[in-house]
Amino acid sequence: MPEQLVFAMEVFANGLMSGVLYALVALGFVLIYKASGIFNFAQGVMALFAAMTLVGIQNGQVPFAHLINAIFGTHVHTFGWNISSAFALILTVGVMILLAWAVQRFVFRHLVGQEPIILFMATIGLAYFLEGFADLMWNSEIKTLTFCLPGEMCLPQGMNLAIDDAAFNAWGVGFFIDNLDITATLVAIVLVIALVAFSQYTKQGRAMRAVADDHQAALSVGISLNFIWVLVWSLAGFVALVAGIMWGAKSGVQFSLSLIALKALPVLMLGGFTSIPGAIVGGLIIGVGEKMFEYCFGIGQCFGGVINLGGATENWFAYVLALVFLVFRPQGLFGEKIIERV
Amino acid sequence: MFYREAGDFKKTYSADNQTFPIKIDRVGYYLALVVAFLVIPFVINDYWANAILLPFLIYSIAAIGLNILVGYCGQVSLGTGGFMAVGAYACYKLMTSFPDVNIFFHVILSGGITGMVCVLFGLPSLRIKGFYLAVATLAAQFFLVWLFNRVPWFYNNSASGQINAPERMVFGVPVTGPNTEAWATYLFCLVFLVLSAIIARNLTRGMAGRKWMAIRDMDIAAEIIGVNPLKAKISAFAVSGFFVGISGALFFALYLGAVEVGEAFGITKSFLVLFMIIIGGLGSIFGSFAGAAFLVLLPVVLKVVGVDMLGWPTDIVAHLQLVIVGGLIIMFLILEPHGLAQLWRVAKQKLRLWPFPH
């Protein structure tokens, strides 16, 4: 096989993998949007917050240590214990549920009936709040995330291992895919199946879909909107946690993690805000598209390097693709057709 | 007792329609102008100019621009940072290509160029609405920043990739470059702000503004009663881009002096200006000023209180600032979705009745 083609295929496969990670974040958006009509800009920061909480609990950091030290002049940093990943995961899920409840109780309960754009801006405010809060709570240093389940099943560390260990070798040529990316793909598949099963076959899942369909009709058959919304935010928090773990293992738990939310936006636009398959397909298209575009035109590897834009096209390609796409199909690939009436 | 329209007889139609119908407001307005133009330039020093007054003036212009687009025309834009960058780079290219022309015209021209770019990115708004549009404007933000980073023509092939404002004079007084004095830059920005505010106020209460508001309230209904959505939306993008471009040019040439595009005009700038108009009040010129003043003052106050008085480390204060800004935005949206401007209106209404409420 010509080397060029192998390279291109490798780029393609890596694009698919990062697409899966985008899709993970986008899933959280879709869940909340379907159930409450809120476009949750804070999803990325929730992923960051979840990952930081997980690492913080694992390492036994004292929450708000920095702030406490500044106010009282003490020098506390850690409790001095290490908690196993599985237990920390459970605790973090608990924190995310608490967060979901707080968000519902203190923010969105007061905003019922407001225009969608007001709700959107509230989530931007929430994103800022949560970002500052997470930094205050667990300090803003870059942390490495090592996640091991009982039985020595550890998440592979993205960039820290030698490339040979992290690579998957096929056809006798160097064909590099991160083990982490493969794990992430598997996790994403399991997560999606679990979510679909939950919403199709459980009582709460059905109630959730009913709320998504029509708030008032759901209320009138005795579904508690508040409960469903807390449930949905908790689910989104859980998805954020999974995304946070995957991204955190890939590139360290740091501020830039919250920026993947911005990358998830074009994914949503492509797939449509209301469709779970749309989020997956959109994520894959964006992931592959931006990697291939960068490879072909960004650093000029295709067509003899006729077009060379000088790299870093990944920053904007997803948005421009989504923009161009939307002009032809305003509701996205799988979105519900937009019908407007006066 | 003093704040009444009683006894202030309007004799012409235009007097009846003026921006400040109550005499005390008018007096206050002229007083504010006199203080801004004739008092502050004599007492200003570098710290006040750079920490508070210049950012306030420049962000006010940007907020007015964005308010026209978001508050009046209802087209949410997250691309303000990118459009400010267009203004800055247009100003830089004009300043270096035509050194003999007065910088005043450069700034206005760069506003015009930004308006055109803004229209280009606004064209999809005819098909895309609401969130979809908000996300689509992110394309402008990221693409423009990337463009200015990657194409050397924009920064005249300078080795650092930065743009630096050369020294330019207005009436023999330097307003850009290293040898400026605080009062000169302040006055230069003030002139632009006052002109922008007057133009924006008159546009928004005229035919154009009413069309924008009709589009904002419901675009299909507006189309049916005869508002051309193409013209209304595009004109809103153009006018908004004009003001945002001017603010970007001033931000670069007068305030920062040297700019690295990703740092100065990143996505955070877009959000900052958006927060200004949310906190200040969507669809209000006064709100743009109030929001800009609030978000410019907040970090300064927090720094003075947190770092200087309480002696906390700066990073804690920076994080607290995020928490407070985020919390305030949520609080404003819950308690007063129309922002500081609405509080001001309510206060004035109360004042009219005070002290005899019946």
XYZ file of C-alpha atoms in Angstrom, chain A residues 11-170:
160
model
C -5.821 10.339 9.755
C -9.280 9.107 8.839
C -9.337 6.586 11.680
C -8.070 9.139 14.184
C -10.749 11.515 12.967
C -13.382 8.891 13.634
C -12.068 8.449 17.153
C -12.032 12.122 18.010
C -15.466 12.321 16.438
C -16.643 9.807 19.006
C -15.358 12.051 21.762
C -17.151 15.067 20.277
C -20.278 12.983 20.058
C -19.973 12.134 23.760
C -20.165 15.804 24.660
C -22.889 16.457 22.117
C -25.000 13.671 23.656
C -25.291 15.616 26.883
C -26.555 18.638 24.960
C -29.172 16.611 23.126
C -30.482 15.006 26.326
C -31.144 18.324 28.013
C -32.408 20.032 24.898
C -34.925 17.320 24.181
C -36.306 17.203 27.672
C -36.391 20.860 28.601
C -35.744 22.937 25.508
C -32.665 24.365 27.193
C -29.602 24.637 25.056
C -27.005 23.851 27.690
C -23.856 25.761 26.905
C -22.370 24.643 30.221
C -22.050 21.019 29.106
C -18.327 21.348 28.436
C -17.670 23.011 31.754
C -19.702 20.277 33.405
C -17.312 17.776 31.836
C -14.392 19.765 33.205
C -15.997 20.050 36.626
C -16.763 16.325 36.724
C -13.237 15.350 35.742
C -11.721 17.749 38.270
C -13.992 16.438 40.993
C -13.036 12.879 40.166
C -9.332 13.643 40.281
C -9.768 15.752 43.402
C -11.604 13.016 45.266
C -9.160 10.381 44.086
C -6.169 12.323 45.296
C -7.849 13.359 48.512
C -7.616 17.089 47.840
C -9.314 19.352 50.333
C -12.049 21.281 48.520
C -11.493 25.052 48.498
C -8.083 24.474 50.058
C -6.653 27.532 48.354
C -9.446 29.787 49.522
C -9.372 28.435 53.076
C -5.623 28.965 53.223
C -5.969 32.515 51.962
C -8.655 33.423 54.481
C -7.454 31.645 57.599
C -3.741 31.539 56.866
C -3.650 27.755 57.189
C -1.717 25.342 55.019
C -4.093 22.503 54.240
C -3.844 20.831 50.869
C -4.743 17.168 50.994
C -6.402 14.795 53.384
C -3.509 12.494 52.709
C -5.449 9.525 51.409
C -6.065 8.010 48.029
C -9.474 6.711 47.131
C -9.954 3.979 44.575
C -11.251 5.077 41.189
C -14.474 3.119 41.421
C -15.458 4.672 44.744
C -14.418 8.122 43.571
C -16.549 7.595 40.479
C -19.593 6.882 42.617
C -18.928 9.939 44.761
C -18.510 12.079 41.650
C -21.800 10.845 40.269
C -23.307 11.903 43.569
C -21.779 15.360 43.191
C -23.126 15.638 39.645
C -26.624 14.701 40.837
C -26.347 17.330 43.543
C -25.266 19.815 40.916
C -28.202 18.848 38.719
C -30.572 19.389 41.605
C -29.003 22.759 42.460
C -29.136 23.939 38.858
C -32.758 22.961 38.623
C -33.719 24.363 42.021
C -31.859 27.668 41.942
C -31.710 28.561 38.277
C -34.124 26.971 35.883
C -37.117 26.669 38.158
C -37.156 30.455 38.194
C -36.841 30.713 34.462
C -39.741 28.515 33.400
C -41.614 30.043 30.516
C -38.825 32.405 29.486
C -37.720 32.640 25.893
C -35.224 29.981 24.792
C -32.560 32.577 24.161
C -32.789 33.786 27.780
C -32.351 30.198 28.938
C -29.356 29.843 26.655
C -27.749 32.939 28.134
C -28.443 31.618 31.622
C -26.463 28.515 30.755
C -23.589 30.712 29.579
C -23.718 32.356 32.987
C -23.807 28.915 34.544
C -20.754 27.926 32.521
C -18.797 30.890 33.880
C -19.979 30.255 37.402
C -19.111 26.591 37.282
C -15.717 27.239 35.759
C -14.733 29.655 38.504
C -16.274 27.381 41.101
C -14.357 24.350 39.868
C -11.104 26.300 39.916
C -11.788 27.569 43.421
C -12.702 24.131 44.636
C -9.931 22.048 43.120
C -7.436 24.733 41.978
C -6.583 25.275 38.357
C -3.410 23.274 37.910
C -3.272 20.746 35.110
C -3.914 17.340 36.603
C -3.260 13.920 35.202
C -6.084 11.483 35.428
C -5.362 7.854 36.119
C -8.501 5.846 36.166
C -8.393 2.219 37.231
C -11.311 -0.053 37.889
C -10.954 -3.059 40.220
C -9.015 -5.850 38.572
C -6.232 -3.659 37.217
C -8.309 -2.381 34.339
C -6.776 0.998 33.795
C -7.599 3.562 31.177
C -4.626 3.871 28.864
C -2.881 7.210 29.205
C -3.136 9.054 25.922
C 0.169 10.740 25.280
C 2.256 9.566 28.165
C 3.136 6.113 26.948
C 5.653 5.322 24.315
C 3.988 5.347 20.931
C 4.549 1.631 20.385
C 2.552 0.682 23.432
C -0.316 2.961 22.593
C -0.439 1.932 18.992
C -2.391 -0.652 17.178
C -0.440 -2.329 14.444
C -2.168 -3.636 11.342
